[in-house]
C-alpha cells in the first residue's frame, strides 16, 4: 500500500509541474467502487476550466485545491498511483501499471489534461482506492479523523511517550493506527521498529522513555530520508530492512536473519537477534515465525496487502478466520482426510498479489471438493445401512420362525414358573 513517502512524492510532482494550470479536459471512470458519491458527468463538469492552485496531503491522502470548490480528493488504498505524462513519479512497489503502451492506462480512474497539454492520471488496478469530490476535504472523513501527520506534524518526545503510555496494545498495530499518527504503513513500521531495536509485539505502554525517544527519532529519520529521495527505494540506505522484507523470502540484514510473524493482523518482518521482547512479555511463549511460502493470508497488505487506512488488515483477518474454521472442521472429522496442497515457490512479489485475488476462488473450490467427498461418504454409508437392514430383516424372520416352534415349551415353562 502506498505510504506517506509515496503519496508525498505524488503531491510534490503535481506541485512542481501543475500549479497555476487550467483543466481543459476531464475523464472520470464509470466505477462507483472507486468514484464515491458523485456521478461521472457531475465530476467531469466540476473540473473543467478550473485552475489547480495547490496540492495537499495528510497521511496517505492527497487532494487538489482548485480556484473554487469542489476539490478532487484521493485515498490511495492498496494500489493507487499518480502518473504525469512525461514526468517520473515514484510509485509504490506494487502499484505500478504499464503506461508505456497505453495512455491513459485501462486502470485510470481520474484523468485530466491541462491547458499546456500536460496530462495527469490517477490509476488503481486493485480498485481499493477512493476518489471523492468534496468542498473541503480536510474537514470531513477520512481526512478529518486522522491523527497528526508523521512528517508535517511530528510529536514531541513528551507527547509521544505520554500517548504511548496509555496504549495497552502492541507497538506495531499502534503505529499502523492512522488515528494515532497518520502516514505510517507496513513497511515504514517494520523499518522504524528494526532501526529502534524494538520488537513489533512489545506492548506500547511498556516502552521506557529512552525507547520511546529512540523510536520517535527513527520515525522522523526514515520518513524524512524516504521523502528526500522521492520514495525511490533504490536510493534508500543499503542497510535498511526494506530491501529484504518483501515476499516473506528468507533473508538477512547486516548478517542477521530476518523472520516473519503476524502482528496486528499484518505480515511483519523483524530481526529476532536484535529485536527482543522484554519485561513480562519476555517470559511468555516466543513468537512463532510465519511459514515462508508464496501463499498469502488475505490482508498484507499487506501482508503488505489488503487493509484499510486505519491500519486494519481486513483481508488477513478473513483469511485467518477461514483457516481457523478449516482447522476446526478437520479436528472434528467433518470433512474427512484431505490431500494437502502442494506449496508453490514464489518467483517474485507480484505472485503474492495474484494469489490474494485468487484466494476466494481457491476456498470455493476447496469447499466444493469437501462437499463432494462428504456426499460420497454419506452415499456409501447409506448403502451400507441398507445392506445392514436387509440382513437384519432376514435374521428377524428366522428368529420369529424359531420362536413359533418353541411357543408350547415356553408356555409350559411359564406355567411352572407361576
Short mmCIF file of C-alpha atoms in Angstrom, two decimals:
data_model
loop_
_atom_site.label_atom_id
_atom_site.label_comp_id
_atom_site.label_asym_id
_atom_site.label_seq_id
_atom_site.Cartn_x
_atom_site.Cartn_y
_atom_site.Cartn_z
CA UNK A 1 0.00 0.00 0.00
CA UNK A 2 1.34 3.48 -0.85
CA UNK A 3 2.53 5.08 2.37
CA UNK A 4 3.44 8.63 3.31
CA UNK A 5 6.66 8.80 1.22
CA UNK A 6 4.97 7.55 -1.98
CA UNK A 7 1.94 9.84 -1.59
CA UNK A 8 4.21 12.79 -0.80
CA UNK A 9 6.21 12.06 -3.96
CA UNK A 10 2.97 12.28 -5.97
CA UNK A 11 1.91 15.51 -4.26
CA UNK A 12 5.34 17.05 -4.81
CA UNK A 13 5.32 16.18 -8.52
CA UNK A 14 1.92 17.81 -9.01
CA UNK A 15 3.00 20.88 -7.05
CA UNK A 16 6.10 21.21 -9.24
CA UNK A 17 4.51 20.66 -12.64
CA UNK A 18 0.81 21.50 -12.43
CA UNK A 19 0.21 24.54 -10.20
CA UNK A 20 -1.36 27.51 -12.00
CA UNK A 21 -2.56 25.44 -14.96
CA UNK A 22 -6.16 25.19 -16.15
CA UNK A 23 -8.02 21.92 -16.65
CA UNK A 24 -9.25 21.65 -20.25
CA UNK A 25 -10.36 18.02 -20.35
CA UNK A 26 -11.54 15.53 -17.74
CA UNK A 27 -12.35 11.82 -17.97
CA UNK A 28 -13.68 10.05 -14.88
CA UNK A 29 -14.10 6.27 -14.81
CA UNK A 30 -17.58 4.81 -14.54
CA UNK A 31 -16.63 2.87 -11.41
CA UNK A 32 -18.77 3.51 -8.35
CA UNK A 33 -16.50 1.38 -6.16
CA UNK A 34 -13.67 3.89 -6.61
CA UNK A 35 -15.53 7.08 -7.55
CA UNK A 36 -17.53 7.81 -4.40
CA UNK A 37 -20.93 9.53 -4.12
CA UNK A 38 -20.78 11.51 -7.36
CA UNK A 39 -21.76 10.76 -10.93
CA UNK A 40 -19.22 10.64 -13.70
CA UNK A 41 -20.77 13.59 -15.56
CA UNK A 42 -21.00 15.77 -12.44
CA UNK A 43 -17.39 15.06 -11.53
CA UNK A 44 -16.15 15.92 -15.03
CA UNK A 45 -18.15 19.15 -15.31
CA UNK A 46 -16.93 20.27 -11.86
CA UNK A 47 -13.32 20.11 -13.03
CA UNK A 48 -13.49 21.77 -16.44
CA UNK A 49 -11.96 25.26 -16.73
CA UNK A 50 -10.78 25.14 -13.12
CA UNK A 51 -7.18 26.08 -12.25
CA UNK A 52 -5.02 23.97 -9.93
CA UNK A 53 -3.98 26.22 -7.06
CA UNK A 54 -2.24 23.77 -4.70
CA UNK A 55 -1.69 20.10 -3.88
CA UNK A 56 -2.16 18.97 -0.27
CA UNK A 57 -1.52 15.77 1.65
CA UNK A 58 -2.25 14.36 5.08
CA UNK A 59 -1.18 10.84 5.95
CA UNK A 60 -1.84 8.67 2.92
CA UNK A 61 -4.48 11.02 1.47
CA UNK A 62 -3.99 13.77 -1.13
CA UNK A 63 -6.26 16.42 -2.59
CA UNK A 64 -6.03 19.12 -5.25
CA UNK A 65 -7.09 22.64 -4.37
CA UNK A 66 -8.71 24.35 -7.36
CA UNK A 67 -9.57 28.04 -7.78
CA UNK A 68 -13.06 27.21 -6.49
CA UNK A 69 -14.66 24.18 -4.81
CA UNK A 70 -15.38 21.30 -5.01
CA UNK A 71 -11.94 19.66 -4.94
CA UNK A 72 -10.86 16.14 -6.01
CA UNK A 73 -9.55 14.01 -3.11
CA UNK A 74 -7.59 10.77 -3.38
CA UNK A 75 -7.37 7.95 -0.85
CA UNK A 76 -4.71 5.73 -2.43
CA UNK A 77 -5.84 2.41 -0.98
CA UNK A 78 -3.67 -0.59 -1.87
CA UNK A 79 -2.50 0.31 -5.34
CA UNK A 80 -3.42 3.91 -6.13
CA UNK A 81 -0.81 5.86 -8.10
CA UNK A 82 -0.40 9.25 -9.78
CA UNK A 83 1.05 9.47 -13.29
CA UNK A 84 2.07 12.65 -15.09
CA UNK A 85 2.83 12.03 -18.73
CA UNK A 86 6.48 12.69 -19.42
CA UNK A 87 7.31 13.16 -15.71
CA UNK A 88 8.86 10.48 -13.50
CA UNK A 89 6.78 9.96 -10.36
CA UNK A 90 7.74 7.28 -7.84
CA UNK A 91 5.08 4.61 -7.39
CA UNK A 92 4.60 2.15 -4.58
CA UNK A 93 6.45 -1.13 -5.12
CA UNK A 94 3.23 -2.95 -6.10
CA UNK A 95 1.19 -0.09 -7.59
CA UNK A 96 2.89 0.47 -10.93
CA UNK A 97 1.00 -0.14 -14.14
CA UNK A 98 2.48 -0.15 -17.64
CA UNK A 99 1.65 3.22 -19.15
CA UNK A 100 4.19 2.99 -21.97
CA UNK A 101 1.90 1.27 -24.49
CA UNK A 102 -1.47 2.61 -23.35
CA UNK A 103 -2.25 6.15 -22.23
CA UNK A 104 -4.24 6.73 -20.21
CA UNK A 105 -4.00 3.27 -18.71
CA UNK A 106 -7.05 1.00 -18.69
CA UNK A 107 -6.79 1.27 -14.90
CA UNK A 108 -7.18 5.05 -14.96
CA UNK A 109 -9.95 6.33 -12.66
CA UNK A 110 -9.24 10.06 -12.91
CA UNK A 111 -7.72 11.78 -15.96
CA UNK A 112 -7.24 15.47 -16.71
CA UNK A 113 -5.49 17.42 -19.46
CA UNK A 114 -4.13 20.89 -18.68
CA UNK A 115 -4.04 23.90 -20.96
CA UNK A 116 -0.36 23.36 -21.86
CA UNK A 117 -1.02 19.76 -22.90
CA UNK A 118 0.27 18.16 -19.67
CA UNK A 119 -1.79 15.10 -18.70
CA UNK A 120 -2.38 13.59 -15.26
CA UNK A 121 -3.88 10.21 -14.41
CA UNK A 122 -4.76 8.50 -11.14
CA UNK A 123 -4.79 4.72 -11.60
CA UNK A 124 -5.87 1.85 -9.38
CA UNK A 125 -5.52 -1.69 -10.68
CA UNK A 126 -6.84 -3.25 -7.47
CA UNK A 127 -9.90 -0.94 -7.02
CA UNK A 128 -9.44 -0.32 -3.30
CA UNK A 129 -8.75 3.40 -3.73
CA UNK A 130 -11.40 6.08 -3.20
CA UNK A 131 -11.70 9.25 -5.29
CA UNK A 132 -14.09 11.88 -3.95
CA UNK A 133 -15.31 15.36 -4.93
CA UNK A 134 -15.51 17.48 -1.76
CA UNK A 135 -15.98 21.13 -0.87
CA UNK A 136 -13.46 20.92 1.98
CA UNK A 137 -11.65 17.55 2.09
CA UNK A 138 -9.76 18.34 5.30
CA UNK A 139 -12.98 18.92 7.26
CA UNK A 140 -14.66 15.56 6.55
CA UNK A 141 -13.79 11.91 6.84
CA UNK A 142 -11.49 10.20 6.24
CA UNK A 143 -9.03 13.11 6.50
CA UNK A 144 -10.69 14.83 9.45
CA UNK A 145 -10.33 11.67 11.54
CA UNK A 146 -6.59 11.26 11.01
CA UNK A 147 -4.00 11.69 13.72
CA UNK A 148 -1.05 14.07 13.36
CA UNK A 149 0.87 13.69 10.12
CA UNK A 150 4.15 11.85 10.74
CA UNK A 151 6.07 14.30 8.55
CA UNK A 152 4.26 17.62 8.87
CA UNK A 153 3.04 17.41 12.48
CA UNK A 154 5.64 15.38 14.41
CA UNK A 155 5.01 14.86 18.12
CA UNK A 156 7.48 15.98 20.72
CA UNK A 157 9.24 13.31 22.78
CA UNK A 158 6.96 14.06 25.72
CA UNK A 159 3.77 13.92 23.65
CA UNK A 160 4.83 10.68 22.02
CA UNK A 161 5.76 8.98 25.29
CA UNK A 162 2.58 10.15 27.06
CA UNK A 163 0.40 8.95 24.19
CA UNK A 164 2.01 5.52 24.13
CA UNK A 165 1.92 5.10 27.89
CA UNK A 166 -1.88 4.91 27.66
CA UNK A 167 -1.90 2.23 24.95
CA UNK A 168 -2.09 -1.39 26.12
CA UNK A 169 -1.59 -2.84 22.64
CA UNK A 170 1.45 -3.99 20.69
CA UNK A 171 3.56 -1.19 19.25
CA UNK A 172 3.29 -2.38 15.60
CA UNK A 173 -0.52 -2.13 15.27
CA UNK A 174 -0.42 1.16 17.20
CA UNK A 175 1.93 2.67 14.62
CA UNK A 176 -0.42 1.46 11.86
CA UNK A 177 -3.41 3.13 13.52
CA UNK A 178 -3.98 6.25 11.42
CA UNK A 179 -5.88 7.85 14.29
CA UNK A 180 -2.72 7.69 16.42
CA UNK A 181 -0.32 9.01 13.80
CA UNK A 182 -1.07 9.24 10.08
CA UNK A 183 1.12 8.17 7.20
CA UNK A 184 2.89 5.12 8.62
CA UNK A 185 2.15 1.86 6.82
CA UNK A 186 3.54 -1.65 6.97
CA UNK A 187 7.00 -1.18 5.50
CA UNK A 188 7.67 2.06 7.40
CA UNK A 189 6.54 0.48 10.69
CA UNK A 190 8.80 -2.54 10.18
CA UNK A 191 11.72 -0.29 9.27
CA UNK A 192 11.48 2.09 12.23
CA UNK A 193 11.00 -0.74 14.73
CA UNK A 194 14.02 -2.54 13.31
CA UNK A 195 16.17 0.58 13.49
CA UNK A 196 14.94 1.34 17.02
CA UNK A 197 15.63 -2.30 18.06
CA UNK A 198 12.09 -2.76 19.37
CA UNK A 199 10.11 -5.98 18.99
CA UNK A 200 6.89 -5.46 16.97
CA UNK A 201 4.80 -7.22 19.66
CA UNK A 202 6.17 -5.22 22.59
CA UNK A 203 3.26 -3.52 24.38
CA UNK A 204 3.41 0.23 23.71
CA UNK A 205 2.80 1.25 27.32
CA UNK A 206 5.77 -0.84 28.45
CA UNK A 207 8.33 1.17 26.45
CA UNK A 208 10.71 3.26 28.51
CA UNK A 209 11.30 6.95 27.85
CA UNK A 210 14.59 6.14 26.15
CA UNK A 211 12.96 3.53 23.89
CA UNK A 212 10.13 5.92 23.08
CA UNK A 213 12.56 8.72 22.20
CA UNK A 214 14.65 6.34 20.06
CA UNK A 215 11.56 5.16 18.18
CA UNK A 216 10.34 8.71 17.53
CA UNK A 217 13.80 9.64 16.22
CA UNK A 218 13.76 6.66 13.84
CA UNK A 219 10.28 7.57 12.56
CA UNK A 220 11.44 11.09 11.72
CA UNK A 221 14.68 9.95 10.11
CA UNK A 222 13.20 7.14 7.99
CA UNK A 223 10.30 9.22 6.69
CA UNK A 224 12.44 12.31 6.10
CA UNK A 225 15.03 10.35 4.13
CA UNK A 226 12.40 8.49 2.08
CA UNK A 227 10.73 11.79 1.19
CA UNK A 228 14.03 13.47 0.29
CA UNK A 229 14.73 10.78 -2.33
CA UNK A 230 11.12 10.91 -3.64
CA UNK A 231 10.42 7.44 -2.23
CA UNK A 232 12.89 5.92 -4.71
CA UNK A 233 13.78 2.70 -2.87
CA UNK A 234 16.96 2.27 -4.91
CA UNK A 235 18.27 5.33 -3.09
CA UNK A 236 17.39 4.03 0.38
CA UNK A 237 20.42 3.13 2.54
CA UNK A 238 21.66 -0.37 1.72
CA UNK A 239 21.42 -1.45 5.37
CA UNK A 240 17.68 -0.78 5.61
CA UNK A 241 15.41 -3.74 6.33
CA UNK A 242 13.23 -2.54 3.42
CA UNK A 243 15.42 -4.22 0.81
CA UNK A 244 14.95 -7.71 2.29
CA UNK A 245 11.41 -7.77 3.70
CA UNK A 246 9.24 -8.43 0.64
CA UNK A 247 7.50 -11.69 -0.21
CA UNK A 248 8.44 -13.33 3.12
CA UNK A 249 11.56 -14.68 1.47
CA UNK A 250 14.40 -15.92 3.70
CA UNK A 251 16.95 -13.18 4.05
CA UNK A 252 19.40 -11.30 6.23
CA UNK A 253 20.18 -7.69 7.03
CA UNK A 254 23.66 -6.84 8.27
CA UNK A 255 24.27 -10.58 8.54
CA UNK A 256 21.30 -11.08 10.89
CA UNK A 257 18.43 -13.41 9.99
CA UNK A 258 15.02 -11.91 9.18
CA UNK A 259 11.90 -13.70 10.46
CA UNK A 260 8.24 -13.09 9.72
CA UNK A 261 5.40 -13.06 12.23
CA UNK A 262 1.89 -11.68 12.31
CA UNK A 263 1.42 -8.57 14.42
CA UNK A 264 -1.87 -6.71 14.47
CA UNK A 265 -3.09 -8.92 11.62
CA UNK A 266 -0.22 -7.84 9.38
CA UNK A 267 2.75 -9.68 7.97
CA UNK A 268 5.70 -8.34 9.96
CA UNK A 269 9.41 -8.59 9.23
CA UNK A 270 11.81 -8.33 12.13
CA UNK A 271 15.27 -9.45 13.26
CA UNK A 272 14.94 -11.68 16.38
CA UNK A 273 18.60 -11.30 17.30
CA UNK A 274 18.21 -7.52 17.62
CA UNK A 275 14.53 -7.05 18.41
CA UNK A 276 13.74 -8.93 21.60
CA UNK A 277 10.69 -8.89 23.82
CA UNK A 278 11.49 -7.64 27.28
CA UNK A 279 9.88 -7.44 30.70
CA UNK A 280 6.90 -9.71 31.42
CA UNK A 281 6.49 -10.47 27.72
CA UNK A 282 9.97 -11.98 27.56
CA UNK A 283 8.85 -14.85 29.82
CA UNK A 284 5.91 -15.76 27.64
CA UNK A 285 5.97 -18.14 24.69
CA UNK A 286 8.08 -16.73 21.85
CA UNK A 287 6.55 -15.67 18.55
CA UNK A 288 6.20 -18.42 16.02
CA UNK A 289 7.69 -17.35 12.69
CA UNK A 290 5.28 -17.50 9.77
CA UNK A 291 5.88 -20.17 7.18
CA UNK A 292 7.76 -18.62 4.30
CA UNK A 293 5.58 -19.62 1.39
CA UNK A 294 4.12 -17.80 -1.57
CA UNK A 295 0.55 -18.21 -0.34
CA UNK A 296 -0.60 -15.00 1.36
CA UNK A 297 -3.12 -14.64 4.10
CA UNK A 298 -5.70 -12.27 2.76
CA UNK A 299 -4.66 -8.84 4.14
CA UNK A 300 -0.64 -7.98 3.68
CA UNK A 301 -1.48 -5.79 2.92
CA UNK A 302 -0.49 -6.01 3.32
CA UNK A 303 0.64 -8.77 4.30
CA UNK A 304 1.54 -5.59 2.79
CA UNK A 305 -1.69 -6.26 1.11
CA UNK A 306 -5.34 -5.54 1.64
CA UNK A 307 -6.10 -3.33 4.63
CA UNK A 308 -7.94 -0.14 5.32
CA UNK A 309 -6.41 3.22 6.21
CA UNK A 310 -6.91 2.67 9.92
CA UNK A 311 -4.20 0.06 9.81
CA UNK A 312 -6.62 -2.86 9.94
CA UNK A 313 -5.79 -5.79 7.75
CA UNK A 314 -9.30 -6.84 6.75
CA UNK A 315 -8.12 -9.45 4.27
CA UNK A 316 -5.71 -11.08 6.68
CA UNK A 317 -8.44 -11.30 9.30
CA UNK A 318 -10.78 -13.02 6.86
CA UNK A 319 -8.07 -15.48 5.81
CA UNK A 320 -7.14 -16.29 9.40
CA UNK A 321 -10.80 -16.87 10.18
CA UNK A 322 -11.12 -19.22 7.20
CA UNK A 323 -8.01 -21.11 8.28
CA UNK A 324 -9.38 -21.45 11.83
CA UNK A 325 -12.69 -22.79 10.51
CA UNK A 326 -10.90 -25.30 8.28
CA UNK A 327 -8.71 -26.40 11.20
CA UNK A 328 -11.72 -26.96 13.47
CA UNK A 329 -13.54 -28.90 10.75
CA UNK A 330 -10.58 -31.20 10.26
CA UNK A 331 -10.23 -31.75 14.01
CA UNK A 332 -13.94 -32.58 14.33
CA UNK A 333 -13.71 -35.00 11.42
CA UNK A 334 -16.48 -33.26 9.48
CA UNK A 335 -14.51 -33.03 6.29
CA UNK A 336 -12.62 -36.33 6.37
CA UNK A 337 -9.00 -36.66 5.34
CA UNK A 338 -7.91 -34.17 2.73
CA UNK A 339 -4.99 -34.23 0.36
CA UNK A 340 -2.61 -31.43 1.40
CA UNK A 341 -1.95 -28.70 -1.13
CA UNK A 342 1.46 -28.59 -2.70
CA UNK A 343 3.42 -25.46 -1.87
CA UNK A 344 4.35 -23.26 -4.79
CA UNK A 345 7.58 -21.33 -4.82
CA UNK A 346 7.49 -17.54 -5.11
CA UNK A 347 9.22 -16.20 -8.20
CA UNK A 348 8.59 -12.55 -7.42
CA UNK A 349 6.45 -10.29 -5.27
CA UNK A 350 3.69 -9.94 -7.87
CA UNK A 351 2.83 -13.62 -7.42
CA UNK A 352 1.71 -12.77 -3.90
CA UNK A 353 -0.76 -10.17 -5.16
CA UNK A 354 -2.21 -12.56 -7.74
CA UNK A 355 -2.69 -15.22 -5.09
CA UNK A 356 -4.52 -12.71 -2.89
CA UNK A 357 -7.06 -12.17 -5.64
CA UNK A 358 -7.47 -15.92 -6.20
CA UNK A 359 -7.82 -16.99 -2.56
CA UNK A 360 -11.62 -16.77 -2.63
CA UNK A 361 -11.71 -18.94 -5.76
CA UNK A 362 -9.48 -21.50 -4.09
CA UNK A 363 -11.66 -21.53 -0.99
CA UNK A 364 -14.76 -22.10 -3.12
CA UNK A 365 -13.10 -24.97 -4.96
CA UNK A 366 -11.93 -26.49 -1.68
CA UNK A 367 -15.44 -26.21 -0.26
CA UNK A 368 -16.97 -27.86 -3.33
CA UNK A 369 -14.39 -30.67 -3.20
CA UNK A 370 -15.05 -31.18 0.50
CA UNK A 371 -18.82 -31.24 -0.06
CA UNK A 372 -18.49 -33.81 -2.84
CA UNK A 373 -16.35 -36.03 -0.60
CA UNK A 374 -18.83 -35.75 2.26
CA UNK A 375 -21.69 -36.54 -0.13
CA UNK A 376 -19.89 -39.61 -1.48
CA UNK A 377 -19.16 -40.76 2.05
CA UNK A 378 -22.82 -40.34 3.04
CA UNK A 379 -23.96 -42.34 -0.01
CA UNK A 380 -21.53 -45.09 0.92
CA UNK A 381 -22.80 -45.08 4.48
CA UNK A 382 -26.39 -45.21 3.17
CA UNK A 383 -25.64 -48.26 1.04
CA UNK A 384 -24.04 -49.99 4.00
CA UNK A 385 -27.06 -49.15 6.11
CA UNK A 386 -29.44 -50.67 3.50
CA UNK A 387 -27.40 -53.87 3.42
CA UNK A 388 -27.44 -53.98 7.20
CA UNK A 389 -31.22 -53.51 7.30
CA UNK A 390 -31.80 -56.36 4.79
CA UNK A 391 -29.54 -58.67 6.78
CA UNK A 392 -31.30 -57.67 9.97
CA UNK A 393 -34.66 -58.39 8.37
CA UNK A 394 -33.58 -61.91 7.38
CA UNK A 395 -32.31 -62.55 10.90
CA UNK A 396 -35.59 -61.34 12.41
CA UNK A 397 -37.61 -63.64 10.13
CA UNK A 398 -35.51 -66.63 11.15
CA UNK A 399 -35.88 -65.66 14.80
CA UNK A 400 -39.70 -65.45 14.51
CA UNK A 401 -39.84 -68.90 12.93
CA UNK A 402 -37.82 -70.37 15.75
CA UNK A 403 -39.98 -68.54 18.24
CA UNK A 404 -43.19 -70.12 16.92
CA UNK A 405 -41.70 -73.62 17.19
CA UNK A 406 -40.86 -73.11 20.84
CA UNK A 407 -44.10 -71.44 21.95
CA UNK A 408 -45.55 -74.61 23.54
CA UNK A 409 -42.47 -75.27 25.58
CA UNK A 410 -42.31 -71.61 26.58
CA UNK A 411 -45.91 -71.69 27.79
CA UNK A 412 -45.16 -74.77 29.79
CA UNK A 413 -42.16 -73.15 31.39
CA UNK A 414 -44.20 -70.06 32.22
CA UNK A 415 -46.76 -72.22 33.96
CA UNK A 416 -44.11 -73.91 36.01
CA UNK A 417 -42.63 -70.51 36.96
CA UNK A 418 -46.00 -69.35 38.22
#
